[in-house]
XYZ file of C-alpha atoms in Angstrom:
299
model
C -181.894 89.318 17.563
C -182.387 91.073 20.870
C -184.532 90.728 23.952
C -185.346 87.688 26.037
C -187.427 86.019 23.331
C -184.610 86.435 20.792
C -181.943 85.104 23.102
C -184.192 82.197 24.090
C -184.710 81.238 20.428
C -180.907 81.060 20.025
C -180.768 78.362 22.723
C -183.295 75.850 21.399
C -181.957 72.298 21.845
C -179.889 70.837 19.000
C -181.853 67.811 17.776
C -180.947 67.679 14.077
C -177.698 67.126 12.202
C -176.904 67.605 8.525
C -174.330 65.350 6.839
C -173.236 66.614 3.400
C -172.433 63.331 1.627
C -173.050 64.164 -2.036
C -169.386 64.559 -3.053
C -167.969 62.314 -5.766
C -164.805 61.332 -3.900
C -162.559 61.800 -6.928
C -159.397 61.803 -4.778
C -160.022 58.135 -3.976
C -160.734 56.858 -7.486
C -161.009 54.114 -8.573
C -162.129 52.928 -5.104
C -165.019 55.399 -5.119
C -166.280 54.649 -8.635
C -169.106 52.491 -7.251
C -168.755 53.009 -3.475
C -169.354 56.366 -1.737
C -166.188 57.647 -0.055
C -168.209 57.939 3.180
C -168.554 54.132 3.097
C -164.806 53.490 2.953
C -163.883 51.756 6.215
C -161.375 52.881 8.793
C -160.640 49.344 10.006
C -164.162 47.822 10.236
C -166.397 50.894 10.417
C -167.250 53.198 7.522
C -166.411 56.884 7.865
C -170.076 57.876 8.025
C -170.580 55.562 11.011
C -167.988 57.426 13.078
C -169.812 60.720 12.396
C -173.242 59.252 13.219
C -171.897 57.725 16.447
C -170.528 61.140 17.428
C -173.895 62.780 16.700
C -175.832 60.292 18.800
C -173.399 60.620 21.706
C -174.224 64.356 21.641
C -177.964 63.633 21.969
C -178.879 64.389 18.345
C -182.002 62.523 17.252
C -182.623 63.278 13.580
C -180.021 62.628 10.886
C -180.292 64.471 7.554
C -178.115 63.122 4.735
C -177.631 65.435 1.749
C -176.867 62.855 -0.915
C -176.333 62.567 -4.661
C -176.610 59.907 -7.327
C -175.042 56.550 -6.469
C -175.111 57.125 -2.700
C -177.908 54.718 -1.719
C -175.537 52.372 0.109
C -175.068 55.041 2.825
C -178.774 54.850 3.624
C -178.818 51.058 3.335
C -176.013 50.864 5.886
C -178.410 52.282 8.488
C -181.346 50.118 7.378
C -182.321 46.710 8.769
C -180.551 43.948 6.808
C -183.192 41.274 7.345
C -181.458 38.409 5.493
C -178.110 39.094 7.145
C -179.594 39.325 10.633
C -181.734 36.230 10.154
C -178.757 34.210 8.947
C -176.565 35.426 11.812
C -179.290 34.664 14.364
C -179.824 31.160 12.934
C -176.105 30.494 13.293
C -175.989 31.808 16.857
C -173.854 34.837 15.952
C -173.809 37.954 18.137
C -175.935 40.702 16.561
C -174.639 43.464 18.860
C -171.958 44.322 16.280
C -174.786 45.797 14.162
C -176.270 47.910 16.965
C -174.575 51.201 15.895
C -176.139 50.845 12.432
C -179.708 50.821 13.779
C -181.707 54.063 13.429
C -185.226 54.492 14.779
C -187.823 54.624 11.966
C -188.290 58.197 10.763
C -185.033 59.491 12.286
C -183.051 59.318 9.049
C -184.023 61.672 6.216
C -182.302 62.140 2.856
C -182.434 65.040 0.416
C -180.720 65.286 -2.958
C -178.186 67.878 -4.013
C -178.672 67.656 -7.768
C -175.768 69.922 -8.728
C -172.308 70.112 -7.098
C -172.371 73.756 -6.021
C -170.388 73.571 -2.799
C -170.849 72.987 0.913
C -173.079 76.011 1.463
C -175.458 74.836 -1.255
C -175.515 71.302 0.210
C -176.542 72.688 3.606
C -179.201 74.893 1.985
C -180.707 71.774 0.368
C -181.703 70.608 3.893
C -183.598 73.838 4.722
C -187.109 72.325 4.669
C -186.170 69.598 7.163
C -184.130 71.894 9.414
C -187.052 74.347 9.595
C -186.702 76.930 12.372
C -184.410 74.869 14.618
C -180.677 75.091 15.265
C -178.778 72.211 13.688
C -175.384 70.554 13.709
C -173.236 69.922 10.642
C -170.798 67.019 10.329
C -168.237 66.739 7.540
C -167.548 62.987 7.649
C -164.143 63.374 5.937
C -162.980 64.968 9.169
C -162.652 62.059 11.588
C -162.691 63.463 15.128
C -161.579 61.093 17.861
C -161.791 61.883 21.562
C -163.670 61.339 24.810
C -166.024 63.091 25.015
C -166.623 63.416 21.288
C -166.248 66.711 19.480
C -169.981 67.360 19.036
C -170.738 66.481 22.657
C -168.210 69.142 23.723
C -169.856 71.601 21.336
C -173.399 70.906 22.557
C -172.238 71.431 26.147
C -170.741 74.796 25.112
C -173.903 75.664 23.154
C -175.987 75.062 26.271
C -173.853 77.749 27.966
C -173.683 80.455 25.282
C -176.279 79.593 22.578
C -176.015 81.075 19.094
C -173.551 79.623 16.568
C -170.485 77.499 17.260
C -167.682 76.008 15.212
C -165.084 73.459 16.186
C -161.479 74.603 15.867
C -158.053 73.032 16.273
C -154.659 74.609 16.801
C -152.190 73.953 13.983
C -148.606 75.104 13.391
C -148.531 78.587 11.830
C -147.000 77.291 8.587
C -150.163 75.225 7.938
C -152.833 77.941 8.277
C -152.920 78.792 4.558
C -154.588 75.429 3.847
C -157.658 76.038 6.037
C -160.421 78.367 7.130
C -159.092 80.344 10.114
C -160.949 82.272 12.836
C -160.249 85.772 14.062
C -160.532 85.313 17.847
C -162.217 87.745 20.216
C -162.699 87.375 23.966
C -161.518 84.113 25.502
C -164.413 82.742 27.557
C -162.538 79.690 28.891
C -159.695 77.342 27.944
C -161.887 75.776 25.271
C -164.308 78.558 24.328
C -163.382 81.653 22.293
C -165.522 84.385 20.792
C -165.293 84.589 16.979
C -165.024 88.056 15.405
C -164.236 86.966 11.847
C -163.509 84.065 9.492
C -160.815 83.994 6.818
C -160.594 81.282 4.147
C -157.024 80.063 3.436
C -155.119 83.219 4.452
C -151.421 83.758 3.790
C -149.376 82.843 6.847
C -148.505 86.487 7.563
C -152.156 87.574 7.208
C -153.703 84.840 9.372
C -155.547 86.255 12.424
C -154.753 83.105 14.479
C -153.623 79.507 14.160
C -157.109 78.155 15.007
C -158.570 76.333 11.987
C -162.198 75.363 11.350
C -162.410 71.591 11.648
C -165.580 70.192 10.162
C -168.134 70.469 13.003
C -170.682 73.269 13.357
C -173.801 74.225 15.296
C -175.710 76.916 13.399
C -178.943 78.812 13.818
C -181.597 78.413 11.090
C -181.063 82.016 9.940
C -177.987 80.760 8.054
C -180.410 79.227 5.530
C -181.786 82.680 4.737
C -178.246 83.965 4.343
C -177.381 81.105 1.960
C -180.611 81.683 0.003
C -179.480 84.959 -1.525
C -175.744 84.380 -1.439
C -173.647 84.742 -4.554
C -171.037 82.189 -5.555
C -167.694 82.525 -3.852
C -164.339 80.761 -4.213
C -164.299 78.068 -6.896
C -167.664 79.212 -8.257
C -169.407 77.502 -5.317
C -171.750 78.646 -2.537
C -169.389 78.795 0.452
C -170.625 78.065 3.978
C -167.768 80.122 5.443
C -169.041 83.229 3.597
C -172.552 82.758 5.020
C -171.242 82.269 8.562
C -169.040 85.349 8.291
C -172.086 87.451 7.411
C -173.861 86.300 10.584
C -171.054 87.368 12.922
C -172.173 90.425 14.847
C -175.898 89.749 14.512
C -175.839 86.562 16.639
C -173.450 85.099 19.226
C -170.583 83.249 17.522
C -168.041 81.106 19.357
C -165.342 78.542 18.655
C -164.783 75.384 20.689
C -161.212 74.069 20.725
C -161.533 70.297 20.464
C -159.415 68.403 22.965
C -159.103 65.239 20.860
C -157.515 64.404 17.515
C -158.527 65.128 13.927
C -157.704 62.945 10.956
C -158.174 64.350 7.458
C -159.724 61.315 5.784
C -160.325 63.340 2.629
C -156.669 62.631 1.817
C -155.107 59.213 1.287
C -152.297 59.784 3.768
C -154.779 61.018 6.386
C -156.876 57.917 5.810
C -153.844 55.658 6.316
C -152.848 57.614 9.445
C -156.348 57.221 10.925
C -156.368 53.491 10.199
C -152.985 52.928 11.850
C -153.676 55.203 14.835
C -157.022 53.581 15.643
C -155.648 50.069 15.076
C -152.924 50.775 17.649
C -155.637 51.596 20.202
C -157.634 48.402 19.694
C -156.834 45.631 22.178
C -157.710 42.970 19.581
C -155.211 44.346 17.048
C -152.650 46.636 18.668
C -149.792 44.177 19.306
C -150.033 42.570 15.892
C -150.269 45.886 14.034
C -147.328 47.329 15.973
C -145.238 44.285 15.049
C -146.237 44.630 11.386
C -145.280 48.332 11.369
C -141.912 47.644 12.968
C -141.224 44.866 10.463
C -142.115 47.126 7.531
C -139.942 49.968 8.821
C -136.948 47.663 9.175
C -137.121 46.437 5.579
């Protein structure tokens, strides 16, 4: 897109976010046999809540959940629990603990991904609701902790440069082969880098950088058209990385280096790490948890 109208359309405000939550969570079986993995709690808050909190901090109004069978509890979590609230109110309990779970009527939309055909396909399933607006993507497995939040940092960068943005983190070079990696172009600032290419799980010696894609995106609606006609990629799935790579060069594309921490809650050890790290930052738990950890390590 060129010209003032084109560049203006690439700076529309980001008001919508897509959450792909249709996965079966097989790595956490049997815990996820009847409970969506996105509802597994890190301490007292389900994973999906952390992602929604991050979206709202960034000023995003409409939440789009791409769900599958057996995922209704995710939606119920953000519904009004009349009996619970009535009982708590009658007993004089503080209802503010439920405030983060409240969504304005009409601001939560769900669509079904009937077949597990990959992240790109899940995003494409939200095309009718996204329409012709830019939108954010949150992968709830990636728990991003920081102040400001990751998406807030990205929206601030988007307001500067427009176009498409991805969140990246620096990792040791020996770890790059496990992730999608960016080929960096011009460095705009300490946190903002132009993206000239994307490589999925490169060999260490072939990696164009040590900046890995980390589960947060702001994309223009044209990516839906790219996904529409895209052939299956790695693993026989429609890959989002492939669609993004095809858009580089036709629209601005930048990476934001997140200043906070990432926990890979798609893995059991990452989930345990997140639980311990966040517990150690909570005034109501920190001392006790630290004592427990020391006791366990001394056994």
